[in-house]
Coordinates of C-alpha atoms in Angstrom, one line a residue:
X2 CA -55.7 1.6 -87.9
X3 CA -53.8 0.6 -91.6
X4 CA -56.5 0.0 -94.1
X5 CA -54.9 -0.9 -97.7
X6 CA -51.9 1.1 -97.8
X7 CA -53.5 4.0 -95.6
X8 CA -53.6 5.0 -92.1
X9 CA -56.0 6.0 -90.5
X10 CA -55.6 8.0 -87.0
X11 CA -58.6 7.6 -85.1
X12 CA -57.7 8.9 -81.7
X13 CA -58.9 12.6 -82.3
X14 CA -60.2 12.1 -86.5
X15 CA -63.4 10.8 -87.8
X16 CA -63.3 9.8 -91.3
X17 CA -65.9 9.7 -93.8
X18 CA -67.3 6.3 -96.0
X19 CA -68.8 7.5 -98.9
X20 CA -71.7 4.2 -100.2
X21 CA -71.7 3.3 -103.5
X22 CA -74.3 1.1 -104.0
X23 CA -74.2 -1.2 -107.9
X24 CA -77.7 -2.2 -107.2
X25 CA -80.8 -1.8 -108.8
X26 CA -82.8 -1.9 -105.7
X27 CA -81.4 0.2 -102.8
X28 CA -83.8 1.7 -100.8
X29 CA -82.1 4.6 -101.3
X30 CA -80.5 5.4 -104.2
X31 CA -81.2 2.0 -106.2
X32 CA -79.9 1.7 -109.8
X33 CA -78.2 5.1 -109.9
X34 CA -74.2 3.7 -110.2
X35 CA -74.5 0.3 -111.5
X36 CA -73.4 1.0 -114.6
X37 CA -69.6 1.4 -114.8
X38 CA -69.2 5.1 -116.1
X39 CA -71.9 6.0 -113.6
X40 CA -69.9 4.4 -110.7
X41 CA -66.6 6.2 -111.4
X42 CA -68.2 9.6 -111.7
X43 CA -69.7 9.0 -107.8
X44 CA -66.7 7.8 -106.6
X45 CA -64.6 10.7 -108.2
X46 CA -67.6 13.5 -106.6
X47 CA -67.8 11.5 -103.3
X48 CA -63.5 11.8 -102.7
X49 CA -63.5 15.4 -103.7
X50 CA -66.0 16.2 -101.1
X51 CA -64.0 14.0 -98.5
X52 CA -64.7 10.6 -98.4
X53 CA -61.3 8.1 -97.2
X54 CA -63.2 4.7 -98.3
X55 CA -65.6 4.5 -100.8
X56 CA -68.0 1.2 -99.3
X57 CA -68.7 -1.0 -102.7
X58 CA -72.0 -2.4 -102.0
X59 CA -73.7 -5.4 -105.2
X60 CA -77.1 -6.3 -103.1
X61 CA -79.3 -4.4 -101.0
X62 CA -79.5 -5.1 -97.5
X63 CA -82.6 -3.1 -96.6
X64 CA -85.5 -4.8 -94.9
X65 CA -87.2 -7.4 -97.4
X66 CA -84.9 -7.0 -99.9
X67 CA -84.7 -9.3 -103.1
X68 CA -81.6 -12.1 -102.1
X69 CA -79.6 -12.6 -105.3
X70 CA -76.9 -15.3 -106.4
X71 CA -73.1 -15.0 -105.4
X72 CA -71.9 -15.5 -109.0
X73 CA -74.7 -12.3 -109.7
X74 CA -73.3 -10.3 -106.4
X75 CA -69.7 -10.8 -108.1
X76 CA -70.6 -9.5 -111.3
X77 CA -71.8 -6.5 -110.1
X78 CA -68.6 -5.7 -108.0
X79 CA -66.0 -7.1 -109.4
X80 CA -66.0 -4.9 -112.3
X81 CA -66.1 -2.0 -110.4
X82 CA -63.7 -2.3 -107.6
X83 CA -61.1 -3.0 -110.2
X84 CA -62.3 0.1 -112.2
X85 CA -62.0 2.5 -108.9
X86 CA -58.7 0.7 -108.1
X87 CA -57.0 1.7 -111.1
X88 CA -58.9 5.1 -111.4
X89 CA -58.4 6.4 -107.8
X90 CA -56.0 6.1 -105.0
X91 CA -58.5 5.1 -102.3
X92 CA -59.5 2.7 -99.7
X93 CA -62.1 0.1 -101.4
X94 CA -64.6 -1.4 -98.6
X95 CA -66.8 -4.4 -100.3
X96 CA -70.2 -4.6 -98.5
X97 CA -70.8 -8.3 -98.3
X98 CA -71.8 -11.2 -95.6
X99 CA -70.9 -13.5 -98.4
X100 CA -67.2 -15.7 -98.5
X101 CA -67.2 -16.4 -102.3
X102 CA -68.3 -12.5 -103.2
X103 CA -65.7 -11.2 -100.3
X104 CA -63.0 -13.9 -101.9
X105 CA -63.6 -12.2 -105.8
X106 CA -63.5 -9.0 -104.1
X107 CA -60.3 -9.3 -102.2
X108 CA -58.5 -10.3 -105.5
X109 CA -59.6 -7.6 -107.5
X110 CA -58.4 -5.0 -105.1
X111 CA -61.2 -5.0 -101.9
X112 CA -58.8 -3.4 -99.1
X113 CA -61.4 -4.1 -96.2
X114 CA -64.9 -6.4 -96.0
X115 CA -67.9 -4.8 -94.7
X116 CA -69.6 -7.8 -93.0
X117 CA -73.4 -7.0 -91.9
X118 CA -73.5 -10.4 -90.2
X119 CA -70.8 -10.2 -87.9
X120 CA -68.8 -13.4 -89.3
X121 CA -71.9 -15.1 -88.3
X122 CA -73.7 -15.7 -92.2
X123 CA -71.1 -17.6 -92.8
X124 CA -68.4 -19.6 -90.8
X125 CA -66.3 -19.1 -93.6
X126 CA -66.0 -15.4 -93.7
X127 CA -63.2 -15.4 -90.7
X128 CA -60.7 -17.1 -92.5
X129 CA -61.2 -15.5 -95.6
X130 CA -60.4 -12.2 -93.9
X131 CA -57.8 -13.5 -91.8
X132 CA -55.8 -15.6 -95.0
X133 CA -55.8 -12.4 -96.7
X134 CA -54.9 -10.0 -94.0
X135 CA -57.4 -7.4 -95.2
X136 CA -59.2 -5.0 -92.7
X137 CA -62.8 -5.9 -91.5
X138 CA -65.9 -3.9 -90.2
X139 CA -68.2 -6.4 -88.2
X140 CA -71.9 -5.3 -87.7
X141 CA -74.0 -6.0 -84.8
X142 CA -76.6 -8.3 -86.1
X143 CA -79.2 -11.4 -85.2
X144 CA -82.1 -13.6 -86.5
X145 CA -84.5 -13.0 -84.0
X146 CA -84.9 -9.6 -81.9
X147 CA -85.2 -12.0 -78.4
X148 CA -83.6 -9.6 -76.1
X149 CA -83.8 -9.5 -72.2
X150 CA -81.8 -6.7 -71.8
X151 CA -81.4 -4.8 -75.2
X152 CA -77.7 -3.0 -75.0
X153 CA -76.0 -6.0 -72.4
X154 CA -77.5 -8.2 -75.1
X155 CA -75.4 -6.4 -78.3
X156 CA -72.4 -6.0 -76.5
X157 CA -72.3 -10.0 -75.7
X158 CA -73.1 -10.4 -79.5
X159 CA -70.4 -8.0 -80.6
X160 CA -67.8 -9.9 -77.7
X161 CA -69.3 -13.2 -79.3
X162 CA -68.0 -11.5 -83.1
X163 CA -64.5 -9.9 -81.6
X164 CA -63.8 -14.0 -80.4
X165 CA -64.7 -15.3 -83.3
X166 CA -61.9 -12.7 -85.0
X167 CA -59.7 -13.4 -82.2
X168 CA -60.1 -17.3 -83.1
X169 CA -59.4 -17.2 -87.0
X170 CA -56.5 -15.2 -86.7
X171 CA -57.9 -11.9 -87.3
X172 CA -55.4 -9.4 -86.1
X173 CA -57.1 -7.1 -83.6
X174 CA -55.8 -4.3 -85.8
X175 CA -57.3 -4.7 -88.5
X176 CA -60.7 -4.7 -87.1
X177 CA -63.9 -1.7 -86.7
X178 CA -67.2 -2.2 -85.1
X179 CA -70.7 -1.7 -86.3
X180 CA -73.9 -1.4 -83.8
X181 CA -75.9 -1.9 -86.3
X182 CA -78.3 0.6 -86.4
X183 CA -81.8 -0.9 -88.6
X184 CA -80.2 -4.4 -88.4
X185 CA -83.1 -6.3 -85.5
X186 CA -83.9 -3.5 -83.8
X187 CA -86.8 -1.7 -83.7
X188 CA -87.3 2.7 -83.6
X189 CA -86.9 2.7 -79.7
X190 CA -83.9 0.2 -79.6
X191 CA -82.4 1.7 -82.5
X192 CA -82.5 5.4 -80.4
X193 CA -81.6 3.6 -77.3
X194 CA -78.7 2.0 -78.9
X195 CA -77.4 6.0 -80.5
X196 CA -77.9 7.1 -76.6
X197 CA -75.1 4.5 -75.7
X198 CA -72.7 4.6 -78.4
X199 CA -70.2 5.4 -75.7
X200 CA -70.3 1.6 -74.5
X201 CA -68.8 0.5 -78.3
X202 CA -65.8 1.7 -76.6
X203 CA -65.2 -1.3 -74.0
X204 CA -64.2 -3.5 -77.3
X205 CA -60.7 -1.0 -77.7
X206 CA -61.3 -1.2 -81.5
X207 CA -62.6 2.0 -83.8
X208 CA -66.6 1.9 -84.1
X209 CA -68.5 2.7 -87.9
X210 CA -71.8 4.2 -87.4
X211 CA -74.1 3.7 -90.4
X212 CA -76.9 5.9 -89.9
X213 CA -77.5 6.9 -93.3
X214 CA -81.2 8.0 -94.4
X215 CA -82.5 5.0 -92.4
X216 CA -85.9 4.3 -91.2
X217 CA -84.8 5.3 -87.5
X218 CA -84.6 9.3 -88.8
X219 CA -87.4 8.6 -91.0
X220 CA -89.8 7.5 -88.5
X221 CA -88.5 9.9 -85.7
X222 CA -89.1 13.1 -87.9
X223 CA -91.8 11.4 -90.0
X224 CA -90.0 11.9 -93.2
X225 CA -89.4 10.2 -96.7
X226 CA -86.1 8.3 -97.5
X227 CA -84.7 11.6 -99.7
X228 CA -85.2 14.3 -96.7
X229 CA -83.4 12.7 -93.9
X230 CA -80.0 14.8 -94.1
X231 CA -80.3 17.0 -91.2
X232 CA -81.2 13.9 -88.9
X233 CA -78.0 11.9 -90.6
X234 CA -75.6 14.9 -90.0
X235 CA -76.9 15.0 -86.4
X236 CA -76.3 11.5 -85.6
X237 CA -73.0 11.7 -87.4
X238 CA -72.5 14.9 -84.8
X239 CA -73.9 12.7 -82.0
X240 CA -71.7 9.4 -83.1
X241 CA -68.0 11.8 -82.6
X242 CA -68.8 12.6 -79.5
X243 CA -69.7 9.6 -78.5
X244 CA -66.6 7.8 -80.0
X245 CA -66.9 7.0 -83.5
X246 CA -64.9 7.8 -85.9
X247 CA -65.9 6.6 -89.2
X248 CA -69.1 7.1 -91.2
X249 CA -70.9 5.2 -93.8
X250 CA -73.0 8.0 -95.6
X251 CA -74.8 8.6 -98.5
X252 CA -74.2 12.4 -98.9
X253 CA -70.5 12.7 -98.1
X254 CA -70.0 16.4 -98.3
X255 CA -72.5 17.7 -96.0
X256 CA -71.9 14.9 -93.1
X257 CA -68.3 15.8 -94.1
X258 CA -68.4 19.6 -93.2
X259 CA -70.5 18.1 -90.0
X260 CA -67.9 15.9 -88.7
X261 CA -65.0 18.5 -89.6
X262 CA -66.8 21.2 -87.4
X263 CA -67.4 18.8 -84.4
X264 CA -63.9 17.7 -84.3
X265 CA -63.0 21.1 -84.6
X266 CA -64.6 22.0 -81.3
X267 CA -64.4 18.5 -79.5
X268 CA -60.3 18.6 -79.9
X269 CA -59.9 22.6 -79.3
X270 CA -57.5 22.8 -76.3

């Protein structure tokens, strides 16, 4: 897979998405790198302990979080994906369901969008990303958690998202897929949906698993937001094996030196 100007092998290699998120409220680290300086200085500690994108992220997406304004979203970015652009040579992903925030992005130097809604917020969002032949990660997500039969159920959403590609021109290429872990599911779907990862792989394209400190580690080892590393690394562990190969983390060196050490073993011959 070519994202930006770099390529990505993901047949045997897992790569690493370090977050930056330029918001004041994220449930995780909120209002630590939006401002500018503060931004760079993550980005520059997040590639030296081995991230290959660095996922640019202007509003929350956690569960009630506070909806803000395009023109506010596109302020936050803008700024800085043009600052890591000319600071770094990296791959900038821009974490947005929105066309006119993914539209600023892309022209200041965005090299793939990070859609949580699947192409499905907005019927816009396809062409966008198909006009401008940038790369695309599309997330497993819906409105209302009305399944009848929970994994059938995301892999006809995810079919429904790959056609929707397929029929703005979206080269197959230039496409990743998300499950969606904490996006309508609740703790037993969300595990169910980790146990079988391995069906991500009838869709032929690479898979991103965003696990990240969420409320699926949390409530399964009954801990608060800042002590769910060991239960990341393991589902970053977990995700390898089961066919991902990129992952959207918050602490890039230790999920790093997990994935390194799996791969290690998984491809000894």
């Amino acid at each position: 897979m070519i994202i930006g100007k770099k390529k990505f092998d993901t047949e045997k290699q897992g790569y690493i998405m370090g977050i930056l998120n330029v918001t004041p409220d994220s449930f995780s680290d909120g209002g630590h790198y939006n401002e500018l300086d503060a931004a760079l200085f993550q980005t520059e500690k997040m590639l030296k302990e081995g991230a290959a994108i660095i996922d640019i992220g202007g509003e929350s997406t956690r569960p009630n979080h506070i909806k803000i304004s395009d023109e506010e979203e596109i302020q936050r970015v803008v700024p800085v994906i043009e600052a890591v652009k000319k600071n770094f040579d990296t791959v900038i992903s821009l974490d947005t369901y929105k066309t006119p925030v993914a539209k600023a992005g892309i022209l200041a130097g965005a090299d793939l969008i990070n859609d949580i809604w699947g192409l499905k917020w907005d019927n816009t969002m396809a062409k966008v990303i198909a006009d401008s032949k940038v790369s695309a990660c599309l997330m497993h997500n819906r409105r209302e958690m009305d399944y009848t039969d929970f994994i059938n159920d995301v892999m006809a959403d995810l079919r429904e998202t790959m056609d929707m590609a397929k029929e703005a021109g979206i080269s197959k290429d230039k496409i990743m897929l998300d499950p969606g872990i904490g996006f309508a599911k609740d703790l037993s779907q969300n595990r169910l949906m980790m146990k079988h990862l391995s069906r991500m792989k009838e869709f032929d394209v690479p898979v991103l698993l965003g696990t990240s400190r969420k409320s699926m580690i949390g409530l399964t080892l009954d801990l608060p937001v800042d002590q769910r590393e060991e239960g990341t690394m393991a589902t970053t562990v977990m995700g390898y094996m089961a066919g991902c190969r990129f992952f959207r983390v918050h602490n890039v060196e230790a999920n790093y030196r997990a994935l390194k050490m799996t791969e290690a073993i998984c491809n000894q011959e």
